[in-house]
Coordinates of C-alpha atoms in Angstrom, one line a residue:
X1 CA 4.8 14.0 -7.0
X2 CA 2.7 16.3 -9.3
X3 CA -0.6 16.1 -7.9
X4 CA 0.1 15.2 -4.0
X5 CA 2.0 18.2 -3.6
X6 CA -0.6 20.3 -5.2
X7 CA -3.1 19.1 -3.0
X8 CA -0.8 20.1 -0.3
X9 CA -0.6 23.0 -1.7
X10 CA -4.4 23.7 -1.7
X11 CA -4.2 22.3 2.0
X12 CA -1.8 25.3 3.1
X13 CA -4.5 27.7 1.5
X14 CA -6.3 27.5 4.9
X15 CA -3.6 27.7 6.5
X16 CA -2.0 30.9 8.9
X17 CA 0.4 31.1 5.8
X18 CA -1.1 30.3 3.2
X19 CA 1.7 29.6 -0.1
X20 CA 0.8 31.7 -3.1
X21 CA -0.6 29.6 -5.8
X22 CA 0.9 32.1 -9.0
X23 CA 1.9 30.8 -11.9
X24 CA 4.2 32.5 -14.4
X25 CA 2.3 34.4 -17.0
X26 CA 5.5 34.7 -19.0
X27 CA 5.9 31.3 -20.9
X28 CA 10.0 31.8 -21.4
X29 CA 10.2 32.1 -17.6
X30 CA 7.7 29.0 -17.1
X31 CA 10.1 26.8 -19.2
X32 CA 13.2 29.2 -17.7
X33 CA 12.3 27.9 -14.1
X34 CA 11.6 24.1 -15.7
X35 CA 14.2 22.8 -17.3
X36 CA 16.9 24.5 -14.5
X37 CA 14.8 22.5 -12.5
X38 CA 15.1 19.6 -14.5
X39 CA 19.0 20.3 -14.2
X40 CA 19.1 20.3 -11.2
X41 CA 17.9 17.0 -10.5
X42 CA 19.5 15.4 -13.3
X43 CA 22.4 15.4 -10.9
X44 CA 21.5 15.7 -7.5
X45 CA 18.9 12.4 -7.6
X46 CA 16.3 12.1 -5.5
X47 CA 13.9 8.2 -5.6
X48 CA 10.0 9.0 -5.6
X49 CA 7.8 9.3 -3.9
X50 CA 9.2 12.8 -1.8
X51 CA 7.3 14.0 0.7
X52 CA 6.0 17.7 0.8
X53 CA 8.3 18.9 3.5
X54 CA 11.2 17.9 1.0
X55 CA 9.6 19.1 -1.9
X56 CA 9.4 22.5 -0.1
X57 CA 13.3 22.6 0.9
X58 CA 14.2 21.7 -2.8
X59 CA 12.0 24.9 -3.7
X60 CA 13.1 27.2 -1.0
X61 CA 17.1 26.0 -2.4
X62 CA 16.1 26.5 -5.7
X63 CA 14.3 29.3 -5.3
X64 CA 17.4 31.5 -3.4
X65 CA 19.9 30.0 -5.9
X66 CA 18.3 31.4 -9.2
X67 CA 16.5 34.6 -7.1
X68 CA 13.1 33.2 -8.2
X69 CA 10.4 35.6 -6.8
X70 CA 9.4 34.0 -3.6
X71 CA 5.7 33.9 -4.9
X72 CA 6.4 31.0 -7.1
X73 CA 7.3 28.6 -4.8
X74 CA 4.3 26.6 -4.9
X75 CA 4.9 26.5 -9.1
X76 CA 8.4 25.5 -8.3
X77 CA 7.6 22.3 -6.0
X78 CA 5.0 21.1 -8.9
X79 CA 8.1 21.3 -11.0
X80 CA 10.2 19.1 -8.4
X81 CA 7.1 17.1 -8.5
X82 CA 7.4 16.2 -11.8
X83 CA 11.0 16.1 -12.2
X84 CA 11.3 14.0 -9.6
X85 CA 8.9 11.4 -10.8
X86 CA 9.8 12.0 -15.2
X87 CA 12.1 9.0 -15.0
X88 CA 9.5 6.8 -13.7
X89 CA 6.7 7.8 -15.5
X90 CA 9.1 8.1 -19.1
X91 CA 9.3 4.0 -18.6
X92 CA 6.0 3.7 -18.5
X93 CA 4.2 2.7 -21.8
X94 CA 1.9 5.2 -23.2
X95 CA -1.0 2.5 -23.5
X96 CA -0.8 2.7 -19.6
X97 CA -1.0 6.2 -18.9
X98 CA -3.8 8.3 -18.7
X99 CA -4.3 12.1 -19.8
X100 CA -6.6 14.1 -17.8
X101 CA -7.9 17.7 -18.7
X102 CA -10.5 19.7 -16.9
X103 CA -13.7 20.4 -19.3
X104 CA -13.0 24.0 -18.4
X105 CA -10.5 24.5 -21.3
X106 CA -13.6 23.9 -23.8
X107 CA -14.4 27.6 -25.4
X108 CA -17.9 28.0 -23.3
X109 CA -19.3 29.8 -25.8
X110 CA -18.2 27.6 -29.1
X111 CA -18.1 24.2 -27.7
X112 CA -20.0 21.9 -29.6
X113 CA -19.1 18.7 -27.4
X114 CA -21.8 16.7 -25.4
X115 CA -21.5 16.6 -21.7
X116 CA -22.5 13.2 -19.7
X117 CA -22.1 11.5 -16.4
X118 CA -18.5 10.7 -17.5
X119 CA -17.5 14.1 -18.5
X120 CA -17.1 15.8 -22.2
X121 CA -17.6 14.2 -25.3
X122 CA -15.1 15.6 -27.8
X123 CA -17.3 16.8 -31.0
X124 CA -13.9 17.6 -32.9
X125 CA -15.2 21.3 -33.4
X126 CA -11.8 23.1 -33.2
X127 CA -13.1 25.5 -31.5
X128 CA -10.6 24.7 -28.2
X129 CA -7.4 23.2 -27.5
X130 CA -8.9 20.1 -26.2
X131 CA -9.3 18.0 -29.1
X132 CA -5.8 19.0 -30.1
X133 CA -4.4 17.2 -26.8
X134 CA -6.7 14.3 -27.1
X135 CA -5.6 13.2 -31.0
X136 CA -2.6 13.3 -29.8
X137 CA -2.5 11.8 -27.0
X138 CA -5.1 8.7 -28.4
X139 CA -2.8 8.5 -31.1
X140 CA 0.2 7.2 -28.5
X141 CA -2.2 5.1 -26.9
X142 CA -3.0 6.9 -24.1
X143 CA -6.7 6.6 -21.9
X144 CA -8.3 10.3 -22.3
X145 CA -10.7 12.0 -20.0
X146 CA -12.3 15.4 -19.8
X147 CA -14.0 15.9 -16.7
X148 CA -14.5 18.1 -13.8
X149 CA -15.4 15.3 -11.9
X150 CA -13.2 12.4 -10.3
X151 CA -14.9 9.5 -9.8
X152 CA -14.7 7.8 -13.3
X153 CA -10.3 8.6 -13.2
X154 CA -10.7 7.6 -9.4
X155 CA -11.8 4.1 -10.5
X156 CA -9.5 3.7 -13.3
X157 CA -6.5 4.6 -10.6
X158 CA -7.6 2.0 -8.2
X159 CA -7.8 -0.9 -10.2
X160 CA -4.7 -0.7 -11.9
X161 CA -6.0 0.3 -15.6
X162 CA -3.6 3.0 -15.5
X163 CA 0.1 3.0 -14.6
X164 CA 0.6 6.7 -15.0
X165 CA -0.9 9.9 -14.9
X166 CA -0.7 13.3 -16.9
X167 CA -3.2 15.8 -15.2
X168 CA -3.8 19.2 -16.6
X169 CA -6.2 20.2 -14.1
X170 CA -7.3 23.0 -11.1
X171 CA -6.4 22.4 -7.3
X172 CA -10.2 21.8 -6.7
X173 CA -9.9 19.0 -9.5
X174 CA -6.5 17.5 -8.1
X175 CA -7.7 17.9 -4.5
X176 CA -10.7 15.1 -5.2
X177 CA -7.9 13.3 -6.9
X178 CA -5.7 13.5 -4.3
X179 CA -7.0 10.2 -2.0
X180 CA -6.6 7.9 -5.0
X181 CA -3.0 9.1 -6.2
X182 CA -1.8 9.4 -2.7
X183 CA -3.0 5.8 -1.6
X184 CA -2.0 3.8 -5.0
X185 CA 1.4 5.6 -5.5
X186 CA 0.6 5.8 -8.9
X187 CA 3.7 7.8 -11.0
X188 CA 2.1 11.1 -12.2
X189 CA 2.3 15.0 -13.8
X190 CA 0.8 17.7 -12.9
X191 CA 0.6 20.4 -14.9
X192 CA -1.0 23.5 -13.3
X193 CA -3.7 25.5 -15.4
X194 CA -1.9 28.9 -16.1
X195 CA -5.5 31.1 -16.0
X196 CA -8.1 29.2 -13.6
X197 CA -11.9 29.6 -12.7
X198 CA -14.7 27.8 -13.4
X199 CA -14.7 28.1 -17.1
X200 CA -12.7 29.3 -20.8
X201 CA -9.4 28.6 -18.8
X202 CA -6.2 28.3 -20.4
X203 CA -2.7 25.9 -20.4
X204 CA 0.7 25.8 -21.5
X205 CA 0.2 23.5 -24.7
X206 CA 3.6 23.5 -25.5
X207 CA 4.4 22.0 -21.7
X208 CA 1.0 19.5 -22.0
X209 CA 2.8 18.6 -25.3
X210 CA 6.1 17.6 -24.2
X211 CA 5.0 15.7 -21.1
X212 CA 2.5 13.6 -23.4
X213 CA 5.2 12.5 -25.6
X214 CA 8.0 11.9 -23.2
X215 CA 9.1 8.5 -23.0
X216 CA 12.6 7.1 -21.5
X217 CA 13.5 3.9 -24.0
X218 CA 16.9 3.3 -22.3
X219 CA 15.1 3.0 -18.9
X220 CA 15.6 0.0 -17.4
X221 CA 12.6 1.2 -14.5
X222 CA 9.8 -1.8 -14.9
X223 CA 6.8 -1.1 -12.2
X224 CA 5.8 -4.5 -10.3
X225 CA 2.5 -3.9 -10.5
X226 CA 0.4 -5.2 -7.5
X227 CA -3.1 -6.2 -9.3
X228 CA -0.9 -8.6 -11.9
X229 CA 1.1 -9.5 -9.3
X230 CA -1.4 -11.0 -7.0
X231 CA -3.3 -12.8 -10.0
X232 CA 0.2 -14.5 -10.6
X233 CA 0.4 -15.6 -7.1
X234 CA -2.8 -17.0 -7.3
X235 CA -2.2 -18.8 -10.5
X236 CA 0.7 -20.4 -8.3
X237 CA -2.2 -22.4 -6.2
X238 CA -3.8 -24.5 -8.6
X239 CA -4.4 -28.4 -8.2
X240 CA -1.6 -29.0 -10.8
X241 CA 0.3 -26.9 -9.5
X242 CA -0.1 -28.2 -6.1
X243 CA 0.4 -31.3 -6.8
X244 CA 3.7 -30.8 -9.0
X245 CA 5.5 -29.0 -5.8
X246 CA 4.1 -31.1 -3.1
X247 CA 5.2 -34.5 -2.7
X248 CA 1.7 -35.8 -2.3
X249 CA 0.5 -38.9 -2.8
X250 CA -3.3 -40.3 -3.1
X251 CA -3.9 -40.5 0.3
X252 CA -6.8 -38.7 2.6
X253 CA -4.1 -36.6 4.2
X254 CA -2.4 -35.5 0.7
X255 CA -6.0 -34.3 0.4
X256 CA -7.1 -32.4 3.1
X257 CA -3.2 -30.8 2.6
X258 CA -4.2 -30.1 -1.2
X259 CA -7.5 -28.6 -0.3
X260 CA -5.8 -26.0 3.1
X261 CA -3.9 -24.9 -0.2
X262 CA -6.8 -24.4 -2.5
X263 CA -8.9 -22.8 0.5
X264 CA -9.1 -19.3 0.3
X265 CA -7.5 -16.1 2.0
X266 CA -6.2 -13.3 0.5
X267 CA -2.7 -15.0 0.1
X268 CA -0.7 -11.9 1.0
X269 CA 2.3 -13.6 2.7
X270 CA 3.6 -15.0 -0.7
X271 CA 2.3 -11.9 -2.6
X272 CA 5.0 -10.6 -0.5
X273 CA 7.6 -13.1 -1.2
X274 CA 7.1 -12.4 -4.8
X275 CA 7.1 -9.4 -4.8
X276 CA 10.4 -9.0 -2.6
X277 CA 11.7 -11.2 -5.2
X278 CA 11.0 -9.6 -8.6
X279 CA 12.1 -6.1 -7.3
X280 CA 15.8 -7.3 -6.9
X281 CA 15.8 -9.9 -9.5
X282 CA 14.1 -8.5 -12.6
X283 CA 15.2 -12.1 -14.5
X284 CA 13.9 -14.2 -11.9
X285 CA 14.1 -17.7 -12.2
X286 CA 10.3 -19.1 -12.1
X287 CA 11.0 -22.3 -10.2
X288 CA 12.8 -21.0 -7.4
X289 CA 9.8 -18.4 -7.6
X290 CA 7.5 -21.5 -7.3
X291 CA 9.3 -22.8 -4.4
X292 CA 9.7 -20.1 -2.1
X293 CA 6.0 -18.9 -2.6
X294 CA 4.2 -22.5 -2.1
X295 CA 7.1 -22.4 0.6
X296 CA 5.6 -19.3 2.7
X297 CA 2.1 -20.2 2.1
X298 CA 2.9 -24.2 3.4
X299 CA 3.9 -21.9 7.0
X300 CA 1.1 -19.5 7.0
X301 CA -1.6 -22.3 6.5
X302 CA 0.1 -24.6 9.1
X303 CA -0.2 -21.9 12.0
X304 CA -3.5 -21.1 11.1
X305 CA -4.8 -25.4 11.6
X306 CA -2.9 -24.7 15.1
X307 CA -4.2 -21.5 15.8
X308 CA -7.9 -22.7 15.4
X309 CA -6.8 -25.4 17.4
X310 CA -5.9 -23.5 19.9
X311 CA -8.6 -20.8 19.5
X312 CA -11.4 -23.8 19.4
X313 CA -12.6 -21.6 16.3
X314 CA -15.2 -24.0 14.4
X315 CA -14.9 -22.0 11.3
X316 CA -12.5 -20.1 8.8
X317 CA -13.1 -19.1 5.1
X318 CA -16.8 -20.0 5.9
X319 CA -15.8 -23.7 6.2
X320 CA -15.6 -26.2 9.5
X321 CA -12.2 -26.1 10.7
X322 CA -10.0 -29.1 10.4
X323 CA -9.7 -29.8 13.5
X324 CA -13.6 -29.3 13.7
X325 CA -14.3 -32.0 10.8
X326 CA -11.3 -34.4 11.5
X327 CA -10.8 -34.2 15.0
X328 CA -7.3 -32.2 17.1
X329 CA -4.8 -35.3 16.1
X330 CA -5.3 -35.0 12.4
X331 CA -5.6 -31.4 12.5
X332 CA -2.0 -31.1 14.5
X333 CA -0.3 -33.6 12.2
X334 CA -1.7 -31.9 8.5
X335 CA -0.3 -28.8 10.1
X336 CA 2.8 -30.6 10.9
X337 CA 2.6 -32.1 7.3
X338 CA 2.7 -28.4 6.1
X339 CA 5.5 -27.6 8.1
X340 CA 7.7 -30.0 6.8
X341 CA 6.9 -29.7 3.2
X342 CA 7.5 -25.7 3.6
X343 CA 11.0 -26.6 4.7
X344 CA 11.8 -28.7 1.8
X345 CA 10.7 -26.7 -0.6
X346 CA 13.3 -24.5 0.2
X347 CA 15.7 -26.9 0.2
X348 CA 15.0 -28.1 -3.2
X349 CA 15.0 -25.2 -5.0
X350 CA 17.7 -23.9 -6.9
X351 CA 19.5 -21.5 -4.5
X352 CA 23.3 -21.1 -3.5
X353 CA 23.7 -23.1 -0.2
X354 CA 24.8 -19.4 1.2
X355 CA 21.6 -18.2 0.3
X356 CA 19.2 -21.2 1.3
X357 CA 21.0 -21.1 4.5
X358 CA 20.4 -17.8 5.1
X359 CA 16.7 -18.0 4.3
X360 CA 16.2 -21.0 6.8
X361 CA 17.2 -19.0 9.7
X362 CA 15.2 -16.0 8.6
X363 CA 12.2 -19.0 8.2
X364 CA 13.1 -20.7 12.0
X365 CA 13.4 -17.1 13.6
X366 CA 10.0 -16.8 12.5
X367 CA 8.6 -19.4 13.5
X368 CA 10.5 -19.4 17.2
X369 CA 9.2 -15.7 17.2
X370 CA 5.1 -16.8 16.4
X371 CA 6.2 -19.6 19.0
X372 CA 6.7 -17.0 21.8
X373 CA 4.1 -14.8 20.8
X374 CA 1.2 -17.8 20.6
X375 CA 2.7 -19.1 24.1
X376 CA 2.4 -15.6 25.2
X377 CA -1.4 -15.2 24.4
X378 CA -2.4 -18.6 25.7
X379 CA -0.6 -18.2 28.9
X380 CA -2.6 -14.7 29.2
X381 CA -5.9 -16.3 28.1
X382 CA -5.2 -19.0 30.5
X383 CA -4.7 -16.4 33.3
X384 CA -7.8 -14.7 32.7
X385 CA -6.2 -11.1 33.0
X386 CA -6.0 -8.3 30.7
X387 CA -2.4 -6.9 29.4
X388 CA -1.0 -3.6 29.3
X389 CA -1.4 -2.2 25.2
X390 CA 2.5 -2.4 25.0
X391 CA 2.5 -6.0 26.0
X392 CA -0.2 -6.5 23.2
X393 CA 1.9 -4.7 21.0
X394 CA 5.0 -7.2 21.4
X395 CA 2.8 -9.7 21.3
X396 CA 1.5 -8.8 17.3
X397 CA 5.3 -8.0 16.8
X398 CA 6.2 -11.7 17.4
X399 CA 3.5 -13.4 15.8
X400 CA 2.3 -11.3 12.7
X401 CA 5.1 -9.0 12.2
X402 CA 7.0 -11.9 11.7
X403 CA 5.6 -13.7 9.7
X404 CA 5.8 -10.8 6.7
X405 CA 9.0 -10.9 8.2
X406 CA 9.4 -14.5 6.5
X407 CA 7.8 -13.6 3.9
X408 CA 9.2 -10.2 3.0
X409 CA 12.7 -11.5 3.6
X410 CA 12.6 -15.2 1.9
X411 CA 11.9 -13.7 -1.8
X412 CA 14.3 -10.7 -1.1
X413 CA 17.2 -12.5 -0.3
X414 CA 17.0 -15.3 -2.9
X415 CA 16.6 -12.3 -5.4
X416 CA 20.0 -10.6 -3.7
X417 CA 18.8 -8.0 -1.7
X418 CA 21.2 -5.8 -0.3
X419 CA 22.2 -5.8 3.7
X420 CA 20.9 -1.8 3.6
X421 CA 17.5 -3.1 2.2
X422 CA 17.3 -6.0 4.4
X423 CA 17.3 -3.9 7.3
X424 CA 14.5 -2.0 5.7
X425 CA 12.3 -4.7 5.2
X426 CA 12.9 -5.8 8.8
X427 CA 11.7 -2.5 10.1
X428 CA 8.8 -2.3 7.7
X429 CA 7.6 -6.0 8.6
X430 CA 7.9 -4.8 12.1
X431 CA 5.5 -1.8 11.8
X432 CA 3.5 -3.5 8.4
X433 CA 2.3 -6.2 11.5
X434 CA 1.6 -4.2 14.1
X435 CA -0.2 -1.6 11.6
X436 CA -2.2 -4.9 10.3
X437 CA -3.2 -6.1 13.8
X438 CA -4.1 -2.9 14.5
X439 CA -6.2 -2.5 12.0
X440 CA -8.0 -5.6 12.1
X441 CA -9.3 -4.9 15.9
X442 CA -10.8 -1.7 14.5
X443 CA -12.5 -3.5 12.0
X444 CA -13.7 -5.9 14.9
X445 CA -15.3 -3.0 16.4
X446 CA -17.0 -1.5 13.9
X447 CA -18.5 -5.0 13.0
X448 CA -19.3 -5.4 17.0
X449 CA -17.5 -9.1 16.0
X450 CA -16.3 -9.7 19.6
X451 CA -15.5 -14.0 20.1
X452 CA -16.0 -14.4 24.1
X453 CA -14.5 -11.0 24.8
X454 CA -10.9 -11.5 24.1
X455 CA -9.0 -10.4 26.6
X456 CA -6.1 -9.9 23.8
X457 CA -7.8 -6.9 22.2
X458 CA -5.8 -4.0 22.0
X459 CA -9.3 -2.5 22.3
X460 CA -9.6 -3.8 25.8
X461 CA -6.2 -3.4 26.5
X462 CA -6.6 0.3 25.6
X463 CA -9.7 1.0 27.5
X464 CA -8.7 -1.0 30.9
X465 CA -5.6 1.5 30.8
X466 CA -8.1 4.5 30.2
X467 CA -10.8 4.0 32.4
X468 CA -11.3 4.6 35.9
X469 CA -11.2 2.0 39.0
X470 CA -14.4 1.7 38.8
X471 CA -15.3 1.4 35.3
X472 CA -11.6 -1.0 35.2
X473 CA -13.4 -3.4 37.7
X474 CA -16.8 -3.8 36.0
X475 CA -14.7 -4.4 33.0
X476 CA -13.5 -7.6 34.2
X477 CA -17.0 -8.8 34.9
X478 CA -18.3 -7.2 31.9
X479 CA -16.1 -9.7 29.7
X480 CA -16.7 -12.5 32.3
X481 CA -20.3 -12.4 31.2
X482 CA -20.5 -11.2 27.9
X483 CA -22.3 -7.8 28.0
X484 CA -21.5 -6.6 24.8
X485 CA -23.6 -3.5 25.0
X486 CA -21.8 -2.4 28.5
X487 CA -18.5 -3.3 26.2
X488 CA -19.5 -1.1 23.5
X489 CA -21.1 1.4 25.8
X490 CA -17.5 1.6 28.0
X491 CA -15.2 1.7 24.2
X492 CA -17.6 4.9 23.5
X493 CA -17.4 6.2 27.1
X494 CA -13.8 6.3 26.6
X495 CA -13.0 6.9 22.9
X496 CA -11.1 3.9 22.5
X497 CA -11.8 3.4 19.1
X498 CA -10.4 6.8 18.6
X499 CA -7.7 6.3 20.0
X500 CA -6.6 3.1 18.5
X501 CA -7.2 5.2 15.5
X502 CA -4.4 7.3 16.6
X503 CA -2.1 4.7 17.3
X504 CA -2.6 3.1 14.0
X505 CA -1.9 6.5 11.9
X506 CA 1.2 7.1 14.4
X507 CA 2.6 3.6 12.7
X508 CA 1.6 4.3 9.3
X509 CA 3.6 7.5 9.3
X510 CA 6.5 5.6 10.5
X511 CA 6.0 2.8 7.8
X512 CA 6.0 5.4 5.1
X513 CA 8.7 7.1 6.7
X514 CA 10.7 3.7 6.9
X515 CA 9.5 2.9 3.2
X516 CA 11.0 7.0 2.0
X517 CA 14.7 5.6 3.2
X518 CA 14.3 2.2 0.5
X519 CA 16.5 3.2 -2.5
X520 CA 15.0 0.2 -5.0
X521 CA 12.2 2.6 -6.8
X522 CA 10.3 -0.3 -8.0
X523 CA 9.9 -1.7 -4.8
X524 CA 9.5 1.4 -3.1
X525 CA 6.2 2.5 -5.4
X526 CA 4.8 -1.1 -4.7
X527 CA 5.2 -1.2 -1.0
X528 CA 3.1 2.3 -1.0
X529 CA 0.8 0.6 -3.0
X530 CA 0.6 -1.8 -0.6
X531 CA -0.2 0.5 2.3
X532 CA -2.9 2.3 0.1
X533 CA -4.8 -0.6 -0.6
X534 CA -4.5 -2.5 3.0
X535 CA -5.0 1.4 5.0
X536 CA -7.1 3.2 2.6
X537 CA -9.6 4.6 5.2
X538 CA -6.7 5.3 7.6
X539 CA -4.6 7.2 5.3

């Protein structure tokens, strides 16, 4: 895209070989080197996002097929960049992009505009190009900013205000952009300032132009994006609702089961099986929808009554437990309850029998596989001993990978997924739950939230494999007795939370790796999304 590889490109400044950042001075040969570009990949397709190290082979191609000079390499990546990602972005309505130009195109000297915290104030002098861009641009619909800083387009990037961006900017400007773009996989243009520095620069208006009004009407791209997404998920769990799907009647049990519904959590698993579903059915039937995502939420809430059973926790979503309030027997059978009414749900939706059956077996897996990986934590609790970090490892493959797995799976198959992108999701559930778990032990540390030392932590896993004999044997008396200082001080002894660090970012880059291969663009872009949101300080 545009702006990552820019950013790339400012990275490789400091490098041994640093890429020359030159941009045509000569207009005919900046839209020369463009629109062969362009030609290029209207036949030889490629699905964004592209990494840099394939943005730089297209270039070097490109470059030795027309005899560019080798100088504008960088210049010819942006334009892979952004020929790359044109389709995407020319779906995308101009009331959801956003047009970004650096204040330094105002005329220093002339400028009559009014500078604030959220950048320049447009007085309409005429004295620059900038107001030029902006009426036109306003007068598609487009969100407009002038600004040297980032934190204002930062914002609107992260909460899904904008679906698209068009950034006229420096690398300094697209550098603090970088994070944001990057994380949120958010379609975008870059278009390189043709004279730089800190002030009066200049840009290819004719090139600004045509990006600005480009639009694709016979596209049939449609982003799925994840903010609207989520808020329809959660419009799914609603008392009417509920009760509608469930066969409930007025009985305590039907509601303690309506209430583990209502309760909380950030209801990712059927965000999932939405999503999975929307991006290979774009007519998706709403009542199947229903089904399958009260379905997957029905199993994730049932194994979390029986793992607080088996945990003994007292408390989730700041509220007693229910086997703390009702006692283990009712607890066991509203879990039970869930099960059963997950189950049916699929039944009773309108799927081919092919399909349905297919989805039960993806749905028993799953649950065998949490099965094995719960009986293989308590039997290892019960033991008292500590496992090796690739035991661990298995064991978050069985019982969280799977479960997005399920859910992953269930909405792409009853939206007729292909076998290629099956296999895809399988491998991404796989490293999406061990990335999670992961993850969430890190977050244990830094919030020193340690529940009578478990022995389960990768964290403790990773530091009885790293530590000496004699630091490994006060380990085991160290979590006997709960000294969480002499934890903390042995993590920090031996840079455990570093290198759990590690090991997370070595499965991130193999999730977006995996995620590169999908060929379905919209799910592609939403997955990424995904992984910016949930990894953001990791990535």
């Amino acid at each position: 895209m545009g702006w990552e590889l820019m950013v790339d490109i400012k990275r490789q400044m400091k490098s041994e070989n640093p890429l020359s950042l030159a941009v045509p001075a000569d207009g005919k040969l900046r839209d020369d080197i463009r629109k062969r570009v362009d030609a290029h990949f209207s036949v030889n397709l490629a699905t964004p996002p592209v990494s840099y190290v394939k943005l730089a082979g297209y270039a070097d191609n490109l470059l030795a097929l027309h005899n560019w000079d080798i100088s504008f390499k960088a210049f010819v990546m942006v334009c892979c960049g952004n020929a790359i990602w044109r389709p995407v972005v020319g779906a995308i309505p101009f009331n959801r992009r956003m047009l970004l130009l650096p204040q330094c195109l105002r005329n220093s000297k002339k400028c009559k505009g009014e500078l604030d915290e959220l950048g320049l104030l447009c007085s309409e002098c005429g004295n620059c190009n900038i107001q030029g861009f902006l009426q036109e641009a306003e007068k598609l619909g487009y969100l407009t900013i002038v600004t040297e800083g980032t934190v204002i387009a930062s914002s609107l990037v992260e909460s899904n205000q904008v679906d698209a961006i068009i950034g006229v900017s420096c690398l300094e400007v697209l550098q603090k952009m970088f994070d944001s773009v990057r994380k949120y996989c958010v379609p975008s243009i870059g278009i390189p300032l043709v004279t730089c520095g800190c002030s009066d620069t200049t840009a290819d208006a004719g090139w600004i132009s045509e990006e600005i009004n480009h639009i694709d009407l016979n596209s049939g791209f449609r982003s799925l994006n994840i903010n609207g997404l989520s808020a329809k998920t959660n419009a799914l769990f609603t008392e009417p609702m509920i009760a509608g799907l469930l066969e409930l009647s007025d009985s305590s049990t039907s509601a303690a089961v309506k209430e583990i519904l209502l309760t909380g959590g950030k209801r990712i698993r059927p965000l999932l099986t939405l999503l999975a579903y929307e991006a290979f059915n774009e007519n998706p039937d709403e009542d199947i929808l229903k089904h399958l995502v009260m379905s997957v939420e029905c199993f994730h809430k049932a194994s979390l009554i029986h793992d607080d059973i088996e945990d003994n926790d007292s408390e989730r979503y700041g509220k007693e437990t229910m086997h703390a309030r009702y006692g283990i027997p009712v607890a066991i059978n509203l879990g039970d309850l869930l099960l059963g009414e997950g189950y049916r749900l699929i039944a009773e939706c309108n799927l081919e029998k092919g399909i349905s059956g297919e989805i039960f077996k993806i749905v028993a897996g799953g649950h065998r596989s949490m099965c094995i990986g719960q009986g293989a934590e308590l039997m290892t609790r019960h033991k008292g001993v500590i496992l090796p970090v690739d035991d661990i490892l298995i064991i978050f493959a069985n019982k969280t990978s799977s479960a997005f797995k399920v859910a992953l799976l269930t909405g792409a198959i009853a939206g007729g997924a292909d076998e290629a992108s099956i296999r895809l999701l399988d491998q991404f559930s796989y490293l999406l739950g061990l990335a999670y778990q992961l993850k969430d032990d890190l977050e244990d540390l830094t919030g020193n939230n340690f529940n009578n030392f478990p022995n389960l932590s990768v964290l403790v896993a990773m530091l009885n494999e790293k530590a000496n004999d004699t630091d490994r044997i006060s380990l085991q008396e160290i979590i006997l007795q709960d000294k969480t200082e002499d934890l903390l001080r042995m993590f920090e002894k031996y840079a455990v939370k570093d290198k759990i660090t590690d090991l997370l970012k070595e499965y991130l880059a193999k999730t977006e790796l995996c995620i590169e291969n999908f060929q379905n663009i919209r799910l592609k872009l939403a997955l990424n999304e995904i992984m910016g949101k949930a990894f953001r300080d990791f990535l």
